[in-house]
């Protein structure tokens, strides 16, 4: 059996009582040894016993106040922290420490509570990551299975000799090739996305002139747009300042946004640059159908598509492009935002801190 243990509070009370007894004993000893006599003429005010009694009362009151203060400023917060620690131990991270005092123990309680909040936020964040991971796996499984099932269907139709004429045969083969291309594209995007998510790629950051890097990217693009019925309108001169980016990744970000704009625009795409609060902003605006407000917040989620059937079938999308763009932009300490109005078009705004 465990021996009885004194609590700290009990020890302090015993210590205080001991101090009172020792002080009383000492006073009695002094009184007896100094042979204090009281004559009939001794007035009350100079009566030493009165002073002894008064002194004893002061000592007792002093010790009692001391016990109360120790209780209030040491044991109450320790108890509050113990209660909070028990809640944390049982998994309840929403229980705050109910103790506030402007002293060292109060500060300690505040720090302890900050630790609880931090722990709670980290756990919530981990739950969110776990949920996202599960959603991602579900989407990957679905998006890989759909084209594979149809490839299998077409191959079986050919194997079973259902296809009789050359025209249908070629149509089936080209659909199989199309689906295989789509799978390839999806796997490429997935590989980039997961590498970035796991932090398995590094950036080769360089201090580059924004005007120059934008011009070199769009010079090539202008050629590509010559054969398209979409007009690429560049508001030149592009702002010429310095940003710290990986040129390859920077072009990848632009490429994703421009190819999306090209897929969804009706007639034109406009590109503008400006500097706001020491940040370079690049706006890519199209005049497409726009994105409904209620799904705008999900647009950067992996595998999100406004109209899954149409976006996947007609536009060959994987729903990973914008998730990749967001990851890449944030790795550059940048930010991407979107503004859209149904029937008017969509504008993506990239924002990179200047390196000046
Ligand atoms: P993907 O890689 O398939 O192009 P994204 O992640 O780039 O996918 O885009 C996700 C979805 O966002 C698209 O399927 C489309 O529905 C919508 N979207 C993206 N860009 C635009 C745009 N410029 N205009 C309208 N819708 C867009």
XYZ file of C-alpha atoms and ligand atoms in Angstrom, residues 185 189 256-257 259-265 284 286 288-291 299-308 311-312 315-325 340 345-348, ligand 1:
72
model
C -2.220 14.005 -68.242
C -0.731 16.570 -62.736
C -1.964 27.067 -66.253
C -3.906 30.317 -65.936
C -4.597 27.774 -70.813
C -7.649 27.863 -68.516
C -8.568 31.334 -69.752
C -8.180 30.108 -73.343
C -10.452 27.131 -72.635
C -13.215 29.247 -71.136
C -12.942 32.640 -72.928
C -5.514 37.553 -66.237
C -11.284 36.359 -69.675
C -16.042 33.476 -70.499
C -19.185 32.263 -68.746
C -17.726 33.018 -65.318
C -17.827 30.933 -62.154
C -12.084 26.655 -57.129
C -8.549 26.003 -55.803
C -9.454 22.641 -54.212
C -7.866 19.623 -55.881
C -10.200 17.852 -58.329
C -12.796 20.596 -58.100
C -14.569 21.341 -61.370
C -17.579 23.589 -61.798
C -19.206 21.160 -64.194
C -17.388 17.857 -63.830
C -14.985 20.229 -67.835
C -13.588 16.715 -67.939
C -12.008 20.534 -71.791
C -9.931 17.468 -70.816
C -9.464 18.845 -67.316
C -8.231 17.047 -64.226
C -9.280 19.702 -61.723
C -5.712 19.893 -60.421
C -4.412 22.890 -62.392
C -5.559 25.618 -60.014
C -4.588 23.589 -56.933
C -1.066 23.356 -58.397
C -1.045 27.080 -59.247
C -15.857 36.196 -61.312
C -16.006 36.412 -67.154
C -13.302 35.573 -64.667
C -10.167 37.349 -63.473
C -7.317 35.577 -61.683
P -7.980 21.748 -64.877
O -6.593 21.390 -64.522
O -8.850 20.587 -65.147
O -8.093 22.833 -65.908
P -8.374 23.660 -62.811
O -8.023 23.315 -61.422
O -7.437 24.520 -63.579
O -8.662 22.313 -63.558
O -9.778 24.359 -62.811
C -10.794 23.816 -62.014
C -12.149 24.234 -62.545
O -12.290 25.642 -62.400
C -12.334 23.978 -64.003
O -12.783 22.677 -64.227
C -13.398 24.991 -64.366
O -14.669 24.484 -64.000
C -13.071 26.163 -63.445
N -12.278 27.224 -64.106
C -10.957 27.397 -64.059
N -10.588 28.483 -64.741
C -11.707 29.019 -65.233
C -12.007 30.173 -66.034
N -11.036 30.991 -66.464
N -13.298 30.428 -66.323
C -14.282 29.619 -65.900
N -14.078 28.525 -65.135
C -12.811 28.219 -64.816
